[in-house]
Amino acid sequence: MNNNQQDIKAAAIRFFEGCATLEEQARLQQYIEHNPRSMQQFRLWEEEWIKTGASRTSSTDEAWLRLMQTIDAQKATASEDTASHDALLQHHETEQYHVIGLRLWHKIAAAAMLLIIVTLTALLATDNTGSVQTFCCEAPAGSHTRLTLPDGSVVWLNSASKLTYTNRFANDNRHVELKGEAFFEVTKHEGKPFTVHTAGYDVTVKGTRFNVSAYDNDSLSTTTLINGKVELSNGSQHITLSPGLAVTLNRTTNKLTLSKADAQADAWRTGKLMYSDISMKEFAQILERQYDVKVHIASPQCANMRISVMLQNNETIDEVLDAFEQITSHKASRNDRNITIR
C-alpha cells in the first residue's frame, strides 16, 4: 500500500468513527468516484474496522450517503450568495430527439432522499407442511431502500418496488419474488442457489452482483449482470449471462434477447437517472415511480417523442419539468401530484 492510499485509509477510518474533517471527506469522495473499484476497497476497510471491535453505527452505504449529503450541503451553502441553482441543459440538433442533462448543485430536498424507511410487514399463511411466514419489503414511489437478507445478501430496491420471501429462506431454499427493480449482491453458499422470481422469468445465481428491472406496467423486463454468472429461464428459453451482458424479455412475444449491458443500469442506486433513447411515455412512467406523481400526456406526438435523460443530483420534479420545457416545444403543468404534458 503506497503512502497516498495509506492516507486515504486513515481518512476512511476517521470517517467510520464520525470524526473526519470536511477536507478528508472531500478526498474520500474524489477517491471513490475516480475508480469504480475504490468503493469495494472502501467496503473492505470498513469490514476491517468492524473486526477490530469498533462499534458499527451504520452501513457503508448509509455512511457514504451521509458523506455525499455533507459535501452537497457545503456546496449549497457556499453558493447561496451567488446563485440558487446552476443548470446545464443539452439540446440535440434534431427536432424529434432531445436530451435532458441537469447538474444542479443545491440543497437536497428531503422528499428526494435515499434510504427511506422500509415498509416491512409479516403476513401469516398456511400450507400442508405447517405455518409459513412471508415477509414483504417495499420501497414506495419516490423512495429507494436497502435491506440485508438472512443469508447476508444485500438488496437495493428502486422506487415502487417490492421484494417478498418466507421464513424458510436460507434453510431449504433461497427464493425471493421481485415486483419492480432491484440491485442484488448475493452471498455465495455452496449447494444453495439464489433465485429471483419475476412475472416474466426466473434468475438463478450462486454469488454475484446484478440488476433486475421487472415492473408490472413495463413492456420489457431486463436483467443486467455486473459480475459473476446468472441463468435466466422463462420456461421455453434458457440463457446464461456473463459479466457485461444483459437479457431483455419482451412481454408481448415472451422472447428473451441477449445484448451488451448498459453501463448505467444501476445508476439509480446513487440518485442518478440515466436512460438512452427512450420515449416520453416511458420517461413519464419513470417520473411517476421516482417522484410519486401521476403524469398525463395530452398528445400521441409527445408520447412518442424520443429523449435521453441524465439526472444526477436529486433534482426536484419542478426542476425536471422546467428543463423539459426549455429544450422541447412542449409545456408541462403541475397541480400537486398531477402533471400534464402538452
CSV table of C-alpha atoms in Angstrom, one decimal:
chain,number,residue,atom,x,y,z
A,1,MET,CA,0.0,0.0,0.0
A,2,ASN,CA,1.5,3.4,-1.1
A,3,ASN,CA,1.6,6.4,1.1
A,4,ASN,CA,-1.4,8.1,-0.7
A,5,GLN,CA,-3.6,5.0,-0.1
A,6,GLN,CA,-2.5,4.8,3.5
A,7,ASP,CA,-3.6,8.4,4.0
A,8,ILE,CA,-6.9,7.6,2.3
A,9,LYS,CA,-7.4,4.6,4.5
A,10,ALA,CA,-6.7,6.7,7.6
A,11,ALA,CA,-9.3,9.2,6.4
A,12,ALA,CA,-11.8,6.4,5.9
A,13,ILE,CA,-11.3,5.1,9.4
A,14,ARG,CA,-11.8,8.5,10.8
A,15,PHE,CA,-14.9,8.8,8.7
A,16,PHE,CA,-16.3,5.5,10.1
A,17,GLU,CA,-15.6,6.9,13.6
A,18,GLY,CA,-17.5,10.0,12.7
A,19,CYS,CA,-14.6,12.5,13.2
A,20,ALA,CA,-13.4,13.0,9.6
A,21,THR,CA,-12.8,16.6,8.6
A,22,LEU,CA,-14.5,18.2,5.6
A,23,GLU,CA,-11.2,18.0,3.7
A,24,GLU,CA,-10.9,14.3,4.4
A,25,GLN,CA,-14.5,13.7,3.3
A,26,ALA,CA,-13.8,15.5,0.0
A,27,ARG,CA,-10.7,13.4,-0.5
A,28,LEU,CA,-12.8,10.2,0.1
A,29,GLN,CA,-15.4,11.4,-2.4
A,30,GLN,CA,-12.7,12.0,-5.0
A,31,TYR,CA,-11.1,8.7,-4.3
A,32,ILE,CA,-14.3,6.7,-4.7
A,33,GLU,CA,-15.6,8.5,-7.8
A,34,HIS,CA,-12.2,8.2,-9.5
A,35,ASN,CA,-12.3,4.4,-9.9
A,36,PRO,CA,-15.3,2.0,-9.6
A,37,ARG,CA,-13.1,-0.5,-7.7
A,38,SER,CA,-12.5,2.1,-5.0
A,39,MET,CA,-15.9,1.5,-3.4
A,40,GLN,CA,-15.0,-2.2,-3.0
A,41,GLN,CA,-11.8,-1.1,-1.2
A,42,PHE,CA,-13.8,1.3,0.9
A,43,ARG,CA,-16.1,-1.6,2.0
A,44,LEU,CA,-13.1,-3.8,2.9
A,45,TRP,CA,-11.7,-1.0,5.1
A,46,GLU,CA,-15.0,-0.8,6.9
A,47,GLU,CA,-15.0,-4.6,7.4
A,48,GLU,CA,-11.5,-4.4,8.9
A,49,TRP,CA,-12.6,-1.6,11.1
A,50,ILE,CA,-15.6,-3.6,12.4
A,51,LYS,CA,-13.4,-6.6,13.1
A,52,THR,CA,-11.2,-4.6,15.4
A,53,GLY,CA,-14.1,-4.3,17.7
A,54,ALA,CA,-15.3,-0.8,16.7
A,55,SER,CA,-19.0,-0.1,17.3
A,56,ARG,CA,-20.8,-0.1,14.0
A,57,THR,CA,-23.4,2.7,13.9
A,58,SER,CA,-24.4,2.4,10.2
A,59,SER,CA,-23.7,0.5,7.0
A,60,THR,CA,-21.2,1.6,4.4
A,61,ASP,CA,-23.9,2.8,2.1
A,62,GLU,CA,-25.6,4.8,4.8
A,63,ALA,CA,-22.2,6.3,5.8
A,64,TRP,CA,-21.4,7.1,2.2
A,65,LEU,CA,-24.8,8.8,1.8
A,66,ARG,CA,-24.0,10.9,4.8
A,67,LEU,CA,-20.7,11.9,3.2
A,68,MET,CA,-22.4,12.9,0.0
A,69,GLN,CA,-25.1,14.9,1.8
A,70,THR,CA,-22.4,16.7,3.9
A,71,ILE,CA,-20.4,17.8,0.9
A,72,ASP,CA,-23.5,18.7,-1.1
A,73,ALA,CA,-24.8,20.8,1.8
A,74,GLN,CA,-21.4,22.6,2.0
A,75,LYS,CA,-21.5,23.3,-1.7
A,76,ALA,CA,-25.1,24.6,-1.5
A,77,THR,CA,-24.2,26.9,1.4
A,78,ALA,CA,-21.2,28.3,-0.4
A,79,SER,CA,-23.2,29.1,-3.5
A,80,GLU,CA,-26.3,30.6,-1.8
A,81,ASP,CA,-24.8,34.2,-2.0
A,82,THR,CA,-24.1,33.9,-5.7
A,83,ALA,CA,-26.9,31.8,-7.2
A,84,SER,CA,-29.6,29.5,-6.1
A,85,HIS,CA,-29.3,27.0,-9.0
A,86,ASP,CA,-26.9,26.2,-11.8
A,87,ALA,CA,-28.4,24.1,-14.6
A,88,LEU,CA,-26.7,22.6,-17.7
A,89,LEU,CA,-29.1,21.7,-20.4
A,90,GLN,CA,-28.1,20.0,-23.6
A,91,HIS,CA,-30.3,20.2,-26.7
A,92,HIS,CA,-30.0,17.7,-29.6
A,93,GLU,CA,-29.8,19.1,-33.1
A,94,THR,CA,-32.9,17.3,-34.4
A,95,GLU,CA,-36.5,18.2,-33.7
A,96,GLN,CA,-37.7,14.8,-32.5
A,97,TYR,CA,-34.7,13.9,-30.3
A,98,HIS,CA,-34.0,15.8,-27.1
A,99,VAL,CA,-31.5,15.4,-24.3
A,100,ILE,CA,-32.2,16.4,-20.7
A,101,GLY,CA,-28.9,16.9,-18.8
A,102,LEU,CA,-29.1,18.5,-15.4
A,103,ARG,CA,-26.2,19.3,-13.0
A,104,LEU,CA,-27.7,21.3,-10.2
A,105,TRP,CA,-25.6,21.8,-7.1
A,106,HIS,CA,-28.1,22.7,-4.4
A,107,LYS,CA,-29.6,21.6,-1.1
A,108,ILE,CA,-31.1,18.1,-1.4
A,109,ALA,CA,-34.8,18.1,-0.9
A,110,ALA,CA,-36.0,15.8,1.9
A,111,ALA,CA,-38.5,14.2,-0.4
A,112,ALA,CA,-35.7,13.0,-2.7
A,113,MET,CA,-33.5,11.4,0.0
A,114,LEU,CA,-32.4,7.8,-0.5
A,115,LEU,CA,-32.7,5.1,2.1
A,116,ILE,CA,-36.2,6.0,3.2
A,117,ILE,CA,-37.7,3.8,6.0
A,118,VAL,CA,-38.5,0.3,4.8
A,119,THR,CA,-42.1,-0.8,4.9
A,120,LEU,CA,-41.9,-4.3,6.4
A,121,THR,CA,-44.9,-6.4,7.0
A,122,ALA,CA,-45.3,-10.0,8.1
A,123,LEU,CA,-48.3,-12.0,6.8
A,124,LEU,CA,-49.2,-15.4,8.1
A,125,ALA,CA,-50.0,-18.1,5.6
A,126,THR,CA,-50.6,-21.9,5.9
A,127,ASP,CA,-49.7,-24.8,3.6
A,128,ASN,CA,-49.8,-28.6,4.0
A,129,THR,CA,-46.4,-28.6,5.9
A,130,GLY,CA,-47.4,-26.1,8.5
A,131,SER,CA,-47.1,-22.4,9.1
A,132,VAL,CA,-45.2,-20.2,6.7
A,133,GLN,CA,-44.4,-16.6,7.4
A,134,THR,CA,-44.0,-14.3,4.5
A,135,PHE,CA,-42.0,-11.0,4.7
A,136,CYS,CA,-42.6,-8.1,2.3
A,137,CYS,CA,-40.1,-5.3,1.9
A,138,GLU,CA,-41.4,-2.4,-0.1
A,139,ALA,CA,-39.9,0.9,-1.4
A,140,PRO,CA,-42.9,3.3,-2.1
A,141,ALA,CA,-42.9,5.5,-5.1
A,142,GLY,CA,-40.5,8.4,-4.7
A,143,SER,CA,-38.0,6.4,-2.5
A,144,HIS,CA,-35.3,3.8,-2.5
A,145,THR,CA,-34.3,1.4,0.2
A,146,ARG,CA,-31.7,-1.2,1.1
A,147,LEU,CA,-32.1,-4.4,3.1
A,148,THR,CA,-30.0,-7.4,4.1
A,149,LEU,CA,-31.5,-10.8,3.7
A,150,PRO,CA,-31.0,-13.6,6.3
A,151,ASP,CA,-28.2,-15.2,4.3
A,152,GLY,CA,-26.2,-11.9,4.2
A,153,SER,CA,-27.2,-11.0,0.6
A,154,VAL,CA,-27.8,-7.3,0.1
A,155,VAL,CA,-30.7,-5.9,-2.0
A,156,TRP,CA,-31.4,-2.3,-3.1
A,157,LEU,CA,-35.0,-1.6,-4.1
A,158,ASN,CA,-35.8,1.1,-6.6
A,159,SER,CA,-39.0,3.2,-6.3
A,160,ALA,CA,-42.4,1.4,-6.4
A,161,SER,CA,-40.7,-2.0,-5.9
A,162,LYS,CA,-41.5,-4.9,-3.7
A,163,LEU,CA,-39.5,-7.9,-2.5
A,164,THR,CA,-41.0,-10.9,-0.7
A,165,TYR,CA,-39.5,-14.0,0.9
A,166,THR,CA,-40.5,-16.5,3.5
A,167,ASN,CA,-39.1,-17.6,6.9
A,168,ARG,CA,-37.8,-20.7,5.1
A,169,PHE,CA,-35.3,-18.6,3.2
A,170,ALA,CA,-31.7,-19.7,3.7
A,171,ASN,CA,-32.9,-23.1,5.2
A,172,ASP,CA,-34.2,-25.3,2.4
A,173,ASN,CA,-34.2,-22.5,-0.3
A,174,ARG,CA,-33.1,-19.1,-1.2
A,175,HIS,CA,-36.0,-17.8,-3.2
A,176,VAL,CA,-37.3,-14.2,-3.4
A,177,GLU,CA,-40.0,-12.6,-5.5
A,178,LEU,CA,-39.5,-9.2,-7.1
A,179,LYS,CA,-42.0,-6.8,-8.5
A,180,GLY,CA,-40.2,-3.7,-9.8
A,181,GLU,CA,-36.5,-3.1,-9.9
A,182,ALA,CA,-33.7,-4.1,-7.6
A,183,PHE,CA,-29.9,-4.5,-7.5
A,184,PHE,CA,-28.6,-7.7,-5.8
A,185,GLU,CA,-25.3,-8.5,-4.1
A,186,VAL,CA,-25.7,-12.2,-3.5
A,187,THR,CA,-23.7,-14.0,-0.9
A,188,LYS,CA,-22.3,-17.3,-2.1
A,189,HIS,CA,-23.4,-20.5,-0.3
A,190,GLU,CA,-22.4,-23.8,-1.8
A,191,GLY,CA,-25.3,-26.0,-2.8
A,192,LYS,CA,-27.8,-23.2,-2.2
A,193,PRO,CA,-28.6,-21.3,-5.4
A,194,PHE,CA,-30.3,-17.9,-5.1
A,195,THR,CA,-33.4,-17.4,-7.3
A,196,VAL,CA,-35.3,-14.3,-8.1
A,197,HIS,CA,-38.8,-14.9,-9.4
A,198,THR,CA,-40.3,-12.2,-11.6
A,199,ALA,CA,-43.6,-12.0,-13.6
A,200,GLY,CA,-41.7,-12.9,-16.8
A,201,TYR,CA,-38.8,-15.2,-15.9
A,202,ASP,CA,-36.6,-16.6,-13.1
A,203,VAL,CA,-33.0,-15.5,-12.4
A,204,THR,CA,-30.8,-18.2,-10.6
A,205,VAL,CA,-27.4,-17.3,-9.2
A,206,LYS,CA,-24.7,-18.7,-6.8
A,207,GLY,CA,-23.0,-15.5,-5.8
A,208,THR,CA,-22.9,-12.3,-7.9
A,209,ARG,CA,-24.0,-8.7,-8.5
A,210,PHE,CA,-26.8,-7.9,-10.9
A,211,ASN,CA,-29.7,-5.6,-11.6
A,212,VAL,CA,-33.2,-6.7,-12.4
A,213,SER,CA,-35.9,-4.3,-13.8
A,214,ALA,CA,-39.3,-6.0,-14.0
A,215,TYR,CA,-42.1,-3.5,-13.3
A,216,ASP,CA,-45.6,-4.8,-14.0
A,217,ASN,CA,-46.5,-1.9,-16.3
A,218,ASP,CA,-43.3,-2.1,-18.5
A,219,SER,CA,-43.4,-3.9,-21.8
A,220,LEU,CA,-39.8,-5.0,-21.3
A,221,SER,CA,-38.0,-6.7,-18.3
A,222,THR,CA,-34.2,-6.6,-18.2
A,223,THR,CA,-31.5,-8.3,-16.2
A,224,THR,CA,-28.0,-6.8,-16.3
A,225,LEU,CA,-25.0,-8.7,-14.9
A,226,ILE,CA,-22.2,-6.8,-13.2
A,227,ASN,CA,-20.0,-9.8,-12.2
A,228,GLY,CA,-20.4,-13.5,-11.5
A,229,LYS,CA,-22.8,-15.6,-13.5
A,230,VAL,CA,-26.6,-15.9,-13.7
A,231,GLU,CA,-29.0,-18.2,-15.5
A,232,LEU,CA,-32.4,-17.0,-16.8
A,233,SER,CA,-35.4,-19.1,-17.7
A,234,ASN,CA,-38.9,-18.3,-18.9
A,235,GLY,CA,-39.9,-21.9,-19.5
A,236,SER,CA,-39.1,-22.1,-23.2
A,237,GLN,CA,-35.7,-20.4,-23.3
A,238,HIS,CA,-32.7,-20.7,-21.1
A,239,ILE,CA,-29.8,-18.2,-21.2
A,240,THR,CA,-26.6,-18.0,-19.2
A,241,LEU,CA,-25.2,-14.5,-18.7
A,242,SER,CA,-21.6,-13.4,-18.5
A,243,PRO,CA,-20.5,-10.1,-17.0
A,244,GLY,CA,-21.1,-7.1,-19.2
A,245,LEU,CA,-24.2,-8.6,-20.8
A,246,ALA,CA,-27.9,-8.1,-20.3
A,247,VAL,CA,-31.1,-10.1,-21.2
A,248,THR,CA,-34.3,-8.4,-22.1
A,249,LEU,CA,-37.7,-10.1,-22.1
A,250,ASN,CA,-40.4,-8.7,-24.5
A,251,ARG,CA,-43.6,-9.5,-22.6
A,252,THR,CA,-45.6,-9.3,-25.8
A,253,THR,CA,-43.7,-12.0,-27.6
A,254,ASN,CA,-42.3,-13.7,-24.5
A,255,LYS,CA,-38.8,-13.8,-26.2
A,256,LEU,CA,-35.5,-13.3,-24.4
A,257,THR,CA,-32.9,-11.2,-26.2
A,258,LEU,CA,-29.2,-11.0,-25.3
A,259,SER,CA,-27.4,-7.7,-25.6
A,260,LYS,CA,-24.5,-5.6,-24.3
A,261,ALA,CA,-25.1,-4.3,-20.8
A,262,ASP,CA,-26.0,-0.7,-20.1
A,263,ALA,CA,-23.1,0.7,-18.0
A,264,GLN,CA,-25.6,2.9,-16.1
A,265,ALA,CA,-28.1,0.1,-15.4
A,266,ASP,CA,-27.8,0.6,-11.6
A,267,ALA,CA,-27.2,4.3,-11.6
A,268,TRP,CA,-30.5,4.8,-9.7
A,269,ARG,CA,-28.8,3.5,-6.5
A,270,THR,CA,-26.8,6.7,-6.2
A,271,GLY,CA,-29.7,9.0,-7.0
A,272,LYS,CA,-29.0,9.2,-10.8
A,273,LEU,CA,-31.4,8.5,-13.6
A,274,MET,CA,-29.7,7.7,-16.9
A,275,TYR,CA,-31.7,6.4,-19.9
A,276,SER,CA,-30.7,6.5,-23.5
A,277,ASP,CA,-33.2,7.0,-26.3
A,278,ILE,CA,-36.5,6.3,-24.6
A,279,SER,CA,-39.9,7.5,-25.4
A,280,MET,CA,-41.7,10.3,-23.5
A,281,LYS,CA,-44.3,7.7,-22.5
A,282,GLU,CA,-41.5,5.6,-20.9
A,283,PHE,CA,-40.0,8.6,-19.2
A,284,ALA,CA,-43.4,9.5,-17.8
A,285,GLN,CA,-43.5,6.1,-16.1
A,286,ILE,CA,-40.1,6.7,-14.6
A,287,LEU,CA,-41.1,10.1,-13.3
A,288,GLU,CA,-44.2,8.5,-11.7
A,289,ARG,CA,-42.1,6.0,-9.8
A,290,GLN,CA,-39.2,8.2,-8.8
A,291,TYR,CA,-41.3,11.3,-7.7
A,292,ASP,CA,-44.6,9.6,-6.7
A,293,VAL,CA,-46.6,11.7,-9.3
A,294,LYS,CA,-49.2,10.9,-12.0
A,295,VAL,CA,-48.2,12.1,-15.5
A,296,HIS,CA,-50.8,12.6,-18.3
A,297,ILE,CA,-49.5,13.1,-21.8
A,298,ALA,CA,-52.0,15.0,-23.9
A,299,SER,CA,-50.9,14.0,-27.4
A,300,PRO,CA,-49.6,10.9,-29.2
A,301,GLN,CA,-46.9,13.0,-30.8
A,302,CYS,CA,-45.5,14.0,-27.4
A,303,ALA,CA,-45.8,10.4,-26.1
A,304,ASN,CA,-43.7,9.0,-28.9
A,305,MET,CA,-41.0,11.7,-28.8
A,306,ARG,CA,-37.6,10.2,-28.2
A,307,ILE,CA,-35.4,11.6,-25.4
A,308,SER,CA,-32.3,10.8,-23.4
A,309,VAL,CA,-32.3,11.5,-19.7
A,310,MET,CA,-29.4,12.3,-17.4
A,311,LEU,CA,-30.4,13.4,-13.9
A,312,GLN,CA,-27.5,13.4,-11.4
A,313,ASN,CA,-28.2,15.4,-8.3
A,314,ASN,CA,-31.6,14.6,-6.9
A,315,GLU,CA,-33.4,17.2,-8.9
A,316,THR,CA,-36.9,18.1,-7.8
A,317,ILE,CA,-39.8,17.3,-10.1
A,318,ASP,CA,-40.3,21.0,-10.8
A,319,GLU,CA,-36.7,21.3,-11.9
A,320,VAL,CA,-37.1,18.4,-14.2
A,321,LEU,CA,-40.2,19.9,-15.8
A,322,ASP,CA,-38.6,23.3,-16.2
A,323,ALA,CA,-35.7,21.7,-18.1
A,324,PHE,CA,-38.1,19.7,-20.2
A,325,GLU,CA,-39.9,22.9,-21.3
A,326,GLN,CA,-36.7,24.7,-22.1
A,327,ILE,CA,-35.4,22.1,-24.5
A,328,THR,CA,-38.6,21.0,-26.2
A,329,SER,CA,-41.6,22.6,-27.7
A,330,HIS,CA,-43.9,21.0,-25.1
A,331,LYS,CA,-45.4,22.5,-22.0
A,332,ALA,CA,-45.7,20.9,-18.6
A,333,SER,CA,-48.1,21.9,-15.8
A,334,ARG,CA,-48.4,20.5,-12.3
A,335,ASN,CA,-51.2,20.5,-9.8
A,336,ASP,CA,-49.9,18.9,-6.7
A,337,ARG,CA,-49.1,15.3,-7.7
A,338,ASN,CA,-50.8,15.5,-11.1
A,339,ILE,CA,-48.7,16.5,-14.1
A,340,THR,CA,-50.0,17.3,-17.6
A,341,ILE,CA,-47.6,17.5,-20.6
A,342,ARG,CA,-49.0,19.1,-23.8
